[in-house]
Tab-separated table of C-alpha atoms in Angstrom:
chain	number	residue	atom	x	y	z
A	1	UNK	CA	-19.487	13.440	-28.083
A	2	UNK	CA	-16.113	14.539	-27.094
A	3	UNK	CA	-17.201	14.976	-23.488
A	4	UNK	CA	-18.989	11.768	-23.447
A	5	UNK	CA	-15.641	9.980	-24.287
A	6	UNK	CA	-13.573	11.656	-21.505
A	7	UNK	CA	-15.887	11.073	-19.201
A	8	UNK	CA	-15.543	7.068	-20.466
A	9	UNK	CA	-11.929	7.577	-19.782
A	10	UNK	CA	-12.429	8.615	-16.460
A	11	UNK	CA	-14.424	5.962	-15.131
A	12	UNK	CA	-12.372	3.313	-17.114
A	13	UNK	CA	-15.095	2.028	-20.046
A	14	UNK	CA	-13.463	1.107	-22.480
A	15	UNK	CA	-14.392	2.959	-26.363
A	16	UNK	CA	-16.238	-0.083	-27.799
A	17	UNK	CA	-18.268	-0.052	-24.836
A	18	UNK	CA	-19.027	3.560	-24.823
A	19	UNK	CA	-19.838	3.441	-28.381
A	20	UNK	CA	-22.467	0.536	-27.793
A	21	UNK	CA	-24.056	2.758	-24.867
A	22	UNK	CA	-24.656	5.767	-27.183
A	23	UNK	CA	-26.084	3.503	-30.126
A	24	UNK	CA	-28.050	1.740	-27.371
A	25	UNK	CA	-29.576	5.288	-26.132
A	26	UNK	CA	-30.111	6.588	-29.733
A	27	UNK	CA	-32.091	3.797	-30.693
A	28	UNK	CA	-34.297	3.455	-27.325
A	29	UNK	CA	-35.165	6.940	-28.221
A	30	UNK	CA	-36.153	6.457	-31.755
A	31	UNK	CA	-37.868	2.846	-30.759
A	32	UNK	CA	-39.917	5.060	-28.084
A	33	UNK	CA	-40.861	8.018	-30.951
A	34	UNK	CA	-41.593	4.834	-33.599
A	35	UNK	CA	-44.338	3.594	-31.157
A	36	UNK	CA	-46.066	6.384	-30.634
A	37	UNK	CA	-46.131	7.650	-34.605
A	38	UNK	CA	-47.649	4.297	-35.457
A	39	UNK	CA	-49.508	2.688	-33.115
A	40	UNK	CA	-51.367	0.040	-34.256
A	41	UNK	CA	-49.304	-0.198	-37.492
A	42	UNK	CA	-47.290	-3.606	-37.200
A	43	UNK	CA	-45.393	-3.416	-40.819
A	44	UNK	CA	-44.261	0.403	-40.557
A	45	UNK	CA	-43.587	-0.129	-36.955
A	46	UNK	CA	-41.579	-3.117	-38.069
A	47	UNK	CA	-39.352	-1.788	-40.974
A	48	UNK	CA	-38.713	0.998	-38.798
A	49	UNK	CA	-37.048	-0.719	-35.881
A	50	UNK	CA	-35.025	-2.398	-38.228
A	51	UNK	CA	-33.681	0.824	-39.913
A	52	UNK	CA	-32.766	2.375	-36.709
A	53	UNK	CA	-30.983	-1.376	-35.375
A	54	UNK	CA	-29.111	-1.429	-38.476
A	55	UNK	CA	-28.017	2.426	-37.963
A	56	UNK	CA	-27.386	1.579	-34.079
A	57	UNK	CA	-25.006	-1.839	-35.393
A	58	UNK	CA	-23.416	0.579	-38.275
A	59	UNK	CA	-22.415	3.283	-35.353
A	60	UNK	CA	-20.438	0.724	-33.192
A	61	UNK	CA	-18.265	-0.003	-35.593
A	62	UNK	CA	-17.572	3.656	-36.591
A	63	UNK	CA	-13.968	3.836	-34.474
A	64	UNK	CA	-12.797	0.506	-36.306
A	65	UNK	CA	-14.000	1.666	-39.933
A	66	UNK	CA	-15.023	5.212	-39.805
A	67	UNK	CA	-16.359	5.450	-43.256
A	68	UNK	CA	-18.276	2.004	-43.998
A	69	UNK	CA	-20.122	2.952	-40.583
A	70	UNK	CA	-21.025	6.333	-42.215
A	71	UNK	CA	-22.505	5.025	-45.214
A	72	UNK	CA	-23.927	2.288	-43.224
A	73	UNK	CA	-25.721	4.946	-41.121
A	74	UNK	CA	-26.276	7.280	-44.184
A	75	UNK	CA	-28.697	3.980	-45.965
A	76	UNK	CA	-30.357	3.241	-42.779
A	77	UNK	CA	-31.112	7.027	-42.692
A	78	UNK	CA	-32.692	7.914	-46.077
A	79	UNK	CA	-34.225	4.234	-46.239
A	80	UNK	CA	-35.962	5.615	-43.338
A	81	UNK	CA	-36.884	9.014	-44.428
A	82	UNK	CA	-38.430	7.333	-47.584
A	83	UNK	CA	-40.459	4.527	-46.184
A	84	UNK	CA	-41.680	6.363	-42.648
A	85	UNK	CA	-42.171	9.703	-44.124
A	86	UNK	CA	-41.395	11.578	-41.161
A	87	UNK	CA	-38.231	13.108	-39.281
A	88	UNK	CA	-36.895	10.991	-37.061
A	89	UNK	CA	-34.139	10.858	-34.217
A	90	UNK	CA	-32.160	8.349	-36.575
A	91	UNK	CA	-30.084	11.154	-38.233
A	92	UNK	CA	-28.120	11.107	-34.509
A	93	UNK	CA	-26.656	7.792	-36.086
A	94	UNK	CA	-25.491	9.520	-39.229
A	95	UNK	CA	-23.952	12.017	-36.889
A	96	UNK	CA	-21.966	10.154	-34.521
A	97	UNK	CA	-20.319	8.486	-37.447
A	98	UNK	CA	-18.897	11.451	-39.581
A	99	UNK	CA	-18.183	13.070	-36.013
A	100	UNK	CA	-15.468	10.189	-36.250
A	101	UNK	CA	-15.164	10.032	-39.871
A	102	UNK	CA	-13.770	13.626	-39.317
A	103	UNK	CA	-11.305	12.672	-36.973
A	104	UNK	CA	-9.994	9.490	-38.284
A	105	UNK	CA	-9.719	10.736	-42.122
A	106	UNK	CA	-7.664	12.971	-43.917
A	107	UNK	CA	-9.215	16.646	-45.142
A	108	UNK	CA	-9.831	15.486	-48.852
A	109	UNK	CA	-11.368	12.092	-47.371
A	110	UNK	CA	-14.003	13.196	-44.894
A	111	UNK	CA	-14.544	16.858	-46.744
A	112	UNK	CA	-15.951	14.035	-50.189
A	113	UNK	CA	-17.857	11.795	-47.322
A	114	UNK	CA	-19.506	14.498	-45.557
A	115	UNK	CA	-20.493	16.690	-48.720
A	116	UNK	CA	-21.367	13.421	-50.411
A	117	UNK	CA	-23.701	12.287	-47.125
A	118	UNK	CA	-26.043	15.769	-47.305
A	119	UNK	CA	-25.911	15.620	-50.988
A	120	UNK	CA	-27.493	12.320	-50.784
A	121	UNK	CA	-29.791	13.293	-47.707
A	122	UNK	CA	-31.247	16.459	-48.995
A	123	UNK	CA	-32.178	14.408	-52.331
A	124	UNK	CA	-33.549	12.032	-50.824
A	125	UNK	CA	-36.126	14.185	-49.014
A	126	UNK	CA	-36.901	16.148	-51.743
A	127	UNK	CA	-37.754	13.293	-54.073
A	128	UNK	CA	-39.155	10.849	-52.238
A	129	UNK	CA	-41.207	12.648	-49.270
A	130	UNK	CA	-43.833	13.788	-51.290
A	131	UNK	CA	-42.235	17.764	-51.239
A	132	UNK	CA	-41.942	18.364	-47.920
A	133	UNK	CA	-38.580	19.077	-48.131
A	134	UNK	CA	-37.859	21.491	-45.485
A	135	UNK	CA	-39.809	19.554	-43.227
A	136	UNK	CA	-36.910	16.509	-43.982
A	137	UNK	CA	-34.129	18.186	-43.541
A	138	UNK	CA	-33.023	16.931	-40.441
A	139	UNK	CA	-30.670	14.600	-41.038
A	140	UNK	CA	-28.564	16.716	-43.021
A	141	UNK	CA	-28.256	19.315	-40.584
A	142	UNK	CA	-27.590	16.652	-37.866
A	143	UNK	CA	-24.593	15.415	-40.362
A	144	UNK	CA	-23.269	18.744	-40.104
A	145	UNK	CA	-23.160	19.436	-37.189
A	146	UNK	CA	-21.740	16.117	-36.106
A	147	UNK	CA	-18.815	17.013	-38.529
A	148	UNK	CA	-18.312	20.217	-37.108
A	149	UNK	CA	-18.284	19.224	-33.563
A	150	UNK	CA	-15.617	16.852	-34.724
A	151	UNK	CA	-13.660	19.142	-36.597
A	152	UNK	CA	-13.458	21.378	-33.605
A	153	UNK	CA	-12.344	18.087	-31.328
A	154	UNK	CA	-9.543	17.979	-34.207
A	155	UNK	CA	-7.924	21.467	-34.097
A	156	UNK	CA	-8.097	21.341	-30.572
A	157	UNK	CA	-6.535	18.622	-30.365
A	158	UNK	CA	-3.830	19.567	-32.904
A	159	UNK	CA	-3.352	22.535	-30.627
A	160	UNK	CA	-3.257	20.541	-27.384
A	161	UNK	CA	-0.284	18.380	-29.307
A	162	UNK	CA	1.039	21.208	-30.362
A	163	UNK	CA	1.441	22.942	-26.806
A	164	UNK	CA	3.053	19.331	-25.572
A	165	UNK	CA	5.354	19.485	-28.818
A	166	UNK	CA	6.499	22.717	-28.125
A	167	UNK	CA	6.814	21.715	-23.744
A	168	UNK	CA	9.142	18.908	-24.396
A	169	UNK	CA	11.481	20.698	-27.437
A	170	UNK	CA	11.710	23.670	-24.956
A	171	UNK	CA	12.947	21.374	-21.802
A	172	UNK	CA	15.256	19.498	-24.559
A	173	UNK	CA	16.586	22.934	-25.478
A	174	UNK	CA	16.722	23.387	-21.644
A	175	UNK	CA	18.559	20.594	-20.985
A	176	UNK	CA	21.110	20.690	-24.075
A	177	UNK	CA	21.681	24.463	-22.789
A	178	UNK	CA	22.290	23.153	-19.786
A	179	UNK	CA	24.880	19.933	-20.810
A	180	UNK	CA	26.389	22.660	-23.359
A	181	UNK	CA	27.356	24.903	-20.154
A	182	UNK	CA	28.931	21.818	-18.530
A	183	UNK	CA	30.770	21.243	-21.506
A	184	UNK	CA	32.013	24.965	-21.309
A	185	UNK	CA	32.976	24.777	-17.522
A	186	UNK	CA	34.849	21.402	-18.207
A	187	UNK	CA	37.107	22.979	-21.127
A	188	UNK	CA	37.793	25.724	-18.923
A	189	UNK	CA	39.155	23.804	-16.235
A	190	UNK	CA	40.821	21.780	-18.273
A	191	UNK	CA	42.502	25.084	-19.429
A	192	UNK	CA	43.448	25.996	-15.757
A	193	UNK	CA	44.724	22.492	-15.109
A	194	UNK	CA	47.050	22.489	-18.149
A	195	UNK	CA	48.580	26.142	-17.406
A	196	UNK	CA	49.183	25.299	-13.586
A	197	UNK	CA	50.716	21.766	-14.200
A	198	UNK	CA	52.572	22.760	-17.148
A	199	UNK	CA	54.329	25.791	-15.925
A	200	UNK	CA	55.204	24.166	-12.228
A	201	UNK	CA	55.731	20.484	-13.695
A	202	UNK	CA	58.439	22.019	-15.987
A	203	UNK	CA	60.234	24.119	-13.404
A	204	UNK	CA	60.285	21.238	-11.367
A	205	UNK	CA	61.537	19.060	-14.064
A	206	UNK	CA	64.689	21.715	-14.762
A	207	UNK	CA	65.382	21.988	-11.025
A	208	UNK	CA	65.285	18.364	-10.400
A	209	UNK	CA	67.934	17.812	-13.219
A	210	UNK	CA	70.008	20.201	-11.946
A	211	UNK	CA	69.993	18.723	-8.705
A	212	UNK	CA	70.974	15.080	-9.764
A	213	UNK	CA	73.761	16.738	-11.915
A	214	UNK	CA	75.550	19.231	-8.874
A	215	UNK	CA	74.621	16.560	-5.931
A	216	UNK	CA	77.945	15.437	-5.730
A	217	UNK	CA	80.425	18.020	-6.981
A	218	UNK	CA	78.121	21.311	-5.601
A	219	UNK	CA	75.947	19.650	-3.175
A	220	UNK	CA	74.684	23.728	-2.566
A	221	UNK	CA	73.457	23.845	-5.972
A	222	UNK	CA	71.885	20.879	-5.731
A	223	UNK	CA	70.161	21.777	-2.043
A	224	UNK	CA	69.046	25.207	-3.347
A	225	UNK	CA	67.435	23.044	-6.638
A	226	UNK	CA	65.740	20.759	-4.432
A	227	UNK	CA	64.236	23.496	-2.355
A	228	UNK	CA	63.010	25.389	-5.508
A	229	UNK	CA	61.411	21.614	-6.198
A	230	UNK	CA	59.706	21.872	-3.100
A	231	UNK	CA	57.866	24.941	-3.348
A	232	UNK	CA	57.049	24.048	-6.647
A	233	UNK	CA	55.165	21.497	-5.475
A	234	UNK	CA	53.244	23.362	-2.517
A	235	UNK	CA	52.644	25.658	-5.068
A	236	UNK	CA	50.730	22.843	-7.266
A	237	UNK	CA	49.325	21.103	-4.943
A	238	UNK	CA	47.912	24.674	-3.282
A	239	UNK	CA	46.608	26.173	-6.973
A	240	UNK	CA	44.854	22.302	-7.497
A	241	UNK	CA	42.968	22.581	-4.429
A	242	UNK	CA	41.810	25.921	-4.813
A	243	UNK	CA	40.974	25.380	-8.825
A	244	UNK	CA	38.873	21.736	-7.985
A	245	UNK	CA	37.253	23.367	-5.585
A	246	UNK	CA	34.734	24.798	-7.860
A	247	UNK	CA	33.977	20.628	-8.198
A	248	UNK	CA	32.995	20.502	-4.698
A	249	UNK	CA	29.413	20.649	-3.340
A	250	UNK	CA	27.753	24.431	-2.635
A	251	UNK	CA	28.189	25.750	0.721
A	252	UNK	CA	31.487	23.947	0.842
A	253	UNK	CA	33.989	25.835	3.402
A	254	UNK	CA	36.907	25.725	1.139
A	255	UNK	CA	38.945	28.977	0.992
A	256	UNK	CA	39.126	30.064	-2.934
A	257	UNK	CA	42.482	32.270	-3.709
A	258	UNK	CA	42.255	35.876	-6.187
A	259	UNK	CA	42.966	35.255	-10.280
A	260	UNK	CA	46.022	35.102	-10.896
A	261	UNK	CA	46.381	38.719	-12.740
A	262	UNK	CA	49.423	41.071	-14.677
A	263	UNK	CA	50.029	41.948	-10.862
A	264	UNK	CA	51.680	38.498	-10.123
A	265	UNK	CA	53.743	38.715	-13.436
A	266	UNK	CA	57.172	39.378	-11.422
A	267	UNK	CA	56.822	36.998	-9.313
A	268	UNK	CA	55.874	34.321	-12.400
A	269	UNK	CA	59.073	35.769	-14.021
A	270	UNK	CA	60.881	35.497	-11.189
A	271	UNK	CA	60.464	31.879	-10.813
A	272	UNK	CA	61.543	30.672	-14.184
A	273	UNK	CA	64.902	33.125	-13.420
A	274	UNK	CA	64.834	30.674	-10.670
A	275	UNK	CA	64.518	27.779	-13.107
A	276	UNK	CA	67.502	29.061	-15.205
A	277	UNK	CA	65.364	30.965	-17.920
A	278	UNK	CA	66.762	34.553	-18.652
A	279	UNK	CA	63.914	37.116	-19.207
A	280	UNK	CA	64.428	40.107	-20.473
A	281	UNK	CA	61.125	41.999	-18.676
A	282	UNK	CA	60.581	45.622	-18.285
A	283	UNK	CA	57.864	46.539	-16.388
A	284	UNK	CA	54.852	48.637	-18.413
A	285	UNK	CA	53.873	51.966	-17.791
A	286	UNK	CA	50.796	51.597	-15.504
A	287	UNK	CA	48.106	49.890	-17.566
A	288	UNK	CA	45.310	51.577	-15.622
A	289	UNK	CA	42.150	48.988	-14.094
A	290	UNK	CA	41.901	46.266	-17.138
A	291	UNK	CA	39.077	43.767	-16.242
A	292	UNK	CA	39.667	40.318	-15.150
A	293	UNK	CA	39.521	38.403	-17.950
A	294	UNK	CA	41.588	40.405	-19.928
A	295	UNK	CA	44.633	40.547	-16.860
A	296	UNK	CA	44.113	36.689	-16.745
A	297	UNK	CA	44.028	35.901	-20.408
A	298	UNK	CA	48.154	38.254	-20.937
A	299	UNK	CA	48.905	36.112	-17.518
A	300	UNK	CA	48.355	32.972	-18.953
A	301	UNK	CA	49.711	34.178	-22.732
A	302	UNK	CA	53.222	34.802	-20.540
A	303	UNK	CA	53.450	31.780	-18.599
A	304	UNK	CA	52.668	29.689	-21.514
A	305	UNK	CA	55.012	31.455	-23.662
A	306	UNK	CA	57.414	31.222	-21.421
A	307	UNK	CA	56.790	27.462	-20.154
A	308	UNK	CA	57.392	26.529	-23.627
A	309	UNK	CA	60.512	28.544	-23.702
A	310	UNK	CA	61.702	26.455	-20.756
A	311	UNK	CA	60.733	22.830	-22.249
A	312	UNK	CA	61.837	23.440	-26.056
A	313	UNK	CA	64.605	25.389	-25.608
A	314	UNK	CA	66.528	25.053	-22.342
A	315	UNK	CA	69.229	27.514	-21.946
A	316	UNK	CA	67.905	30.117	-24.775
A	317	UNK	CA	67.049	33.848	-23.375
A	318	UNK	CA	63.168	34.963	-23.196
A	319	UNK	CA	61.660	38.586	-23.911
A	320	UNK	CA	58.589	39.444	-22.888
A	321	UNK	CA	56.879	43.082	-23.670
A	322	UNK	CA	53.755	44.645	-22.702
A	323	UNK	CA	52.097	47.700	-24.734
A	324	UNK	CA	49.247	49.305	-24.056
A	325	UNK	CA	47.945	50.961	-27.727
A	326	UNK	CA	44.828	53.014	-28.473
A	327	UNK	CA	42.249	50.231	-27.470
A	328	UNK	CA	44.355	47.355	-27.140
A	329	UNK	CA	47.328	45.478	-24.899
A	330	UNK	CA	49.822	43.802	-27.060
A	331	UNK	CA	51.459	40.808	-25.267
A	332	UNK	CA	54.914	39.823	-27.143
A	333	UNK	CA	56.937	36.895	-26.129
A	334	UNK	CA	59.983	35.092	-27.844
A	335	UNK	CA	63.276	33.560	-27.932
A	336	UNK	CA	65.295	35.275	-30.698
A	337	UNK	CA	68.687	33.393	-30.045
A	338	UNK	CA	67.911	30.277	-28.793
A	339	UNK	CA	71.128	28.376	-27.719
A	340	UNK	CA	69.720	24.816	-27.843
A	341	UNK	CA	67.035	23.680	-29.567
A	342	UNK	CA	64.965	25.442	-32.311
A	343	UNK	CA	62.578	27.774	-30.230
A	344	UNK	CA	59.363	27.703	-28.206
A	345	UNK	CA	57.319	26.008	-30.911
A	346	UNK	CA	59.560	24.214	-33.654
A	347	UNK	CA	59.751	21.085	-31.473
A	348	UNK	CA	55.752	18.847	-32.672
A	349	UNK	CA	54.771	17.158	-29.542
A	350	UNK	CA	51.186	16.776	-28.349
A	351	UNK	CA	50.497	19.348	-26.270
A	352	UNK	CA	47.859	21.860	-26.525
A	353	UNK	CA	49.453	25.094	-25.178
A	354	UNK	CA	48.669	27.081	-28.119
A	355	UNK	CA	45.300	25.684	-28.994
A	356	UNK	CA	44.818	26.784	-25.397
A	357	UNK	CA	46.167	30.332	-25.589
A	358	UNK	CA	44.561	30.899	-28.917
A	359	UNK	CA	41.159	29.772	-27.353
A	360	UNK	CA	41.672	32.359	-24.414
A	361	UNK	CA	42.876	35.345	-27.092
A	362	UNK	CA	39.350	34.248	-29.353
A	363	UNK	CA	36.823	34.211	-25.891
A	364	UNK	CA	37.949	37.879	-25.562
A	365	UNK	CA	37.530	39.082	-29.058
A	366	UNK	CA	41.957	39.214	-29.569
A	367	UNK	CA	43.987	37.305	-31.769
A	368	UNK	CA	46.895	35.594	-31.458
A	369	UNK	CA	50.167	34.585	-33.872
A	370	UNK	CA	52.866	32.257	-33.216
A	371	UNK	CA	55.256	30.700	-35.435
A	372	UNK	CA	59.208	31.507	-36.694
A	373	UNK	CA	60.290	35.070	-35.485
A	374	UNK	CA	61.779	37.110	-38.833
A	375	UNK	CA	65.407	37.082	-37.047
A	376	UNK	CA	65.311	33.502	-35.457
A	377	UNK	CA	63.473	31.572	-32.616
A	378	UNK	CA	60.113	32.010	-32.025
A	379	UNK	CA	57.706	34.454	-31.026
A	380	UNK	CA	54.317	34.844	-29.737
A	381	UNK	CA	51.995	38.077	-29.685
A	382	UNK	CA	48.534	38.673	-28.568
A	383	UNK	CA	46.462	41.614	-29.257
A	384	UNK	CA	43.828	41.725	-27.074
A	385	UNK	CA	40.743	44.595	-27.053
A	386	UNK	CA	40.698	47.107	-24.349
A	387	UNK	CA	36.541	47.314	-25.124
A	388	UNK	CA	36.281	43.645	-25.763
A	389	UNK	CA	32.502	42.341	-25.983
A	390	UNK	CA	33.095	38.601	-25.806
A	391	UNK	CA	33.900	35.842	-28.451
A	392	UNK	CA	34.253	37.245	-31.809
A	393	UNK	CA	34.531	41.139	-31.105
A	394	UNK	CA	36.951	42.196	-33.365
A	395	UNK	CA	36.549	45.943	-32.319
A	396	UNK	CA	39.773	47.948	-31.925
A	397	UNK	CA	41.746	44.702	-33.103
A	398	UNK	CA	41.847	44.706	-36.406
A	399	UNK	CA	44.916	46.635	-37.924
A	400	UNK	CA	46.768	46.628	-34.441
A	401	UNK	CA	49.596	44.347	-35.385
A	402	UNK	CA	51.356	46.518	-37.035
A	403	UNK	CA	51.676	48.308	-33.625
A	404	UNK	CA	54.194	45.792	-32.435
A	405	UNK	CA	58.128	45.739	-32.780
A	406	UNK	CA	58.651	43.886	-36.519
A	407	UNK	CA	61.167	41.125	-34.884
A	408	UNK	CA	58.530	40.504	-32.238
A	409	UNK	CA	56.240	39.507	-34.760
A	410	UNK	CA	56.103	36.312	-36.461
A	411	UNK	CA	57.625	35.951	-39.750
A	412	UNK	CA	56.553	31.976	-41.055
A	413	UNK	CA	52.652	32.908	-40.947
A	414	UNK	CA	49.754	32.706	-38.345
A	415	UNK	CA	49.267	29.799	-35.801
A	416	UNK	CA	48.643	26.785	-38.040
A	417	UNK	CA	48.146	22.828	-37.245
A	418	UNK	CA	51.762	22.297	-37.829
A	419	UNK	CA	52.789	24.670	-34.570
A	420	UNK	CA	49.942	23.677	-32.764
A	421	UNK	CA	51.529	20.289	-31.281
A	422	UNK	CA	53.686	22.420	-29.455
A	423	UNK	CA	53.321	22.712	-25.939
């Protein structure tokens, strides 16, 4: 029955139609077996094709009302059984309507209909066909099987939706994976964007005031600030087109420059010396090969810390320290005496210098504090794990603070809300 209704949906009949064919070839078949058990016997002949033409109009209507054509069938059936007194094809009704009553019915619905239908059949044959009861038990069987040919049609297709369920949840998972590693790729350029504009923006900023201030009394000054202005912003405009250039199609020709790493950290220095900043820097002890992340995460800690330094408190001196511990590099910058201004973070604004630094410190499994130094200013540290794992690896981190110089450290608390407007 299942096979006869794809096949319908193949060539385009529609189910109404289909359903009229079967009941059609059901009852020529009965009609055809009718004749030829009683020839010659007008009145059985008679009641009989009207049995079977009620059964035939009961099953067409078993898709609109799956159980009234069941017991429609079911009367037609026994009616039969008890006034022909002999099996007949007509049970084939009986079964193409709990085949449906199966699959358009709940399990407490069609397991009552289908238990009630043989209960009726099978008494029905042995009470009213003079005994021959085994000999009548056709129709039952026929009800049966109908219902378990549609209970199989049910699982499988319960397993078929299943199988599509599970198809389309998987390519939704697929494509929020996908839209979540966008997300990712956008927040880290965002992060690049903000540490290369802040730190050159600002040195540009300084050098430009200095120039409008000397331009007329030290016109020197004011030419050597103008140049420093210049290559400030080369060096933007070169670090923008190398960083967008991941935005660009594949195959593009567009020459990509190294990461910036603790190996560029004079140089970085040297330019805010340029910009008037005084850092006190001593150079490490070599830190041995450090992977990428980690050399980029302390580069961008500095020039942050430092960048801030330079916008919220002009004129105030800058320390920066490197130590390399048992499992760990400490980063340590502040501004213990600033001389304008209340330090690198005590100015709110709406930045998002430290949210970004203490984003980079958490993807590698360090942590970060900023906030008041115990002696004045402001101070930032970052302990970040030698055998880092990625986000939330706290191995080797945990107790490490204590490793670092007590004035470096931050005396007001951890990084909170209130410091976070900073830079």
């Amino acid at each position: 029955m299942g096979a006869l209704s794809r096949w319908c949906r193949c060539l385009g009949i529609p189910p109404v139609a289909a359903d009229c064919l079967l009941a059609a070839v059901i009852l020529a078949l009965n009609l055809v077996l009718l004749g030829q058990r009683h020839a010659g016997e007008v009145a059985a002949t008679v009641s009989g094709v009207l049995l079977c033409t009620a059964a035939a109009v009961g099953m067409v209507f078993r898709r609109k009302a799956p159980l009234v054509a069941l017991g429609l069938t079911t009367a037609a059936g026994v009616c039969y059984a008890i006034t022909q007194q002999a099996k007949s094809p007509i049970g084939l009704f009986m079964a193409c309507a709990a085949y449906m009553v199966v699959l358009r019915t709940d399990h407490r619905t069609r397991g009552t209909s289908i238990i009630t239908v043989v209960a009726v059949t099978l008494v029905a044959a042995a009470v009213f066909t003079n005994g021959e009861l085994l000999a009548n038990l056709f129709n039952g069987l026929v009800v049966l099987f109908g219902a378990a040919i549609g209970e199989a049609t049910r699982y499988r297709r319960a397993y078929v939706q299943e199988l599509e369920e599970r198809a389309l949840r998987a390519e939704q998972s697929r494509d929020e994976e996908a839209q979540r590693r966008v997300i990712e790729e956008r927040l880290r350029i965002a992060h690049e964007l903000h540490d290369v504009i802040a730190h050159h923006i600002a040195l540009m900023n300084v050098q430009a005031g200095v120039a409008a201030h000397v331009l007329r009394s030290e016109p020197d000054e004011a030419e050597h600030a103008l140049s420093l202005v210049r290559s400030g912003g080369r060096t933007v405009l070169q670090e923008l087109t190398v960083l967008l250039g991941v935005l660009r199609r594949s195959g593009s020709p567009l020459p990509t420059a190294p990461t910036p790493s603790l190996h560029e950290l004079d140089a970085l220095i040297q330019s805010f010396t340029a910009a008037g900043v005084q850092v006190h820097y001593q150079p490490p002890e070599p830190l041995g090969p450090l992977p990428d992340v980690l050399e980029l995460t302390a580069y961008r800690v500095v020039q942050e810390s430092l960048t801030n330094v330079l916008k919220h408190a002009p004129g105030a001196p800058a320390r920066v320290r490197l130590t390399q511990t048992a499992g760990a590099l400490t980063v340590a910058v502040d501004n213990p005496e600033p001389a304008s201004g209340s330090g690198t973070g005590a100015r709110p604004g709406g930045g998002h210098g430290l949210v970004g630094m203490r984003e980079r410190v958490t993807a590698v499994g360090g942590t970060l504090s900023a906030g008041p130094a115990a002696g004045g200013g402001f101070a930032v540290c970052a302990v970040l794990p030698l055998g880092t794992g990625g986000v939330g690896d706290d191995s080797g981190v945990a107790g490490r603070r204590s490793d670092v110089d007590p004035e470096w450290v931050p005396g007001a608390g951890e990084f909170s809300a209130g410091s976070a407007g900073r830079g």
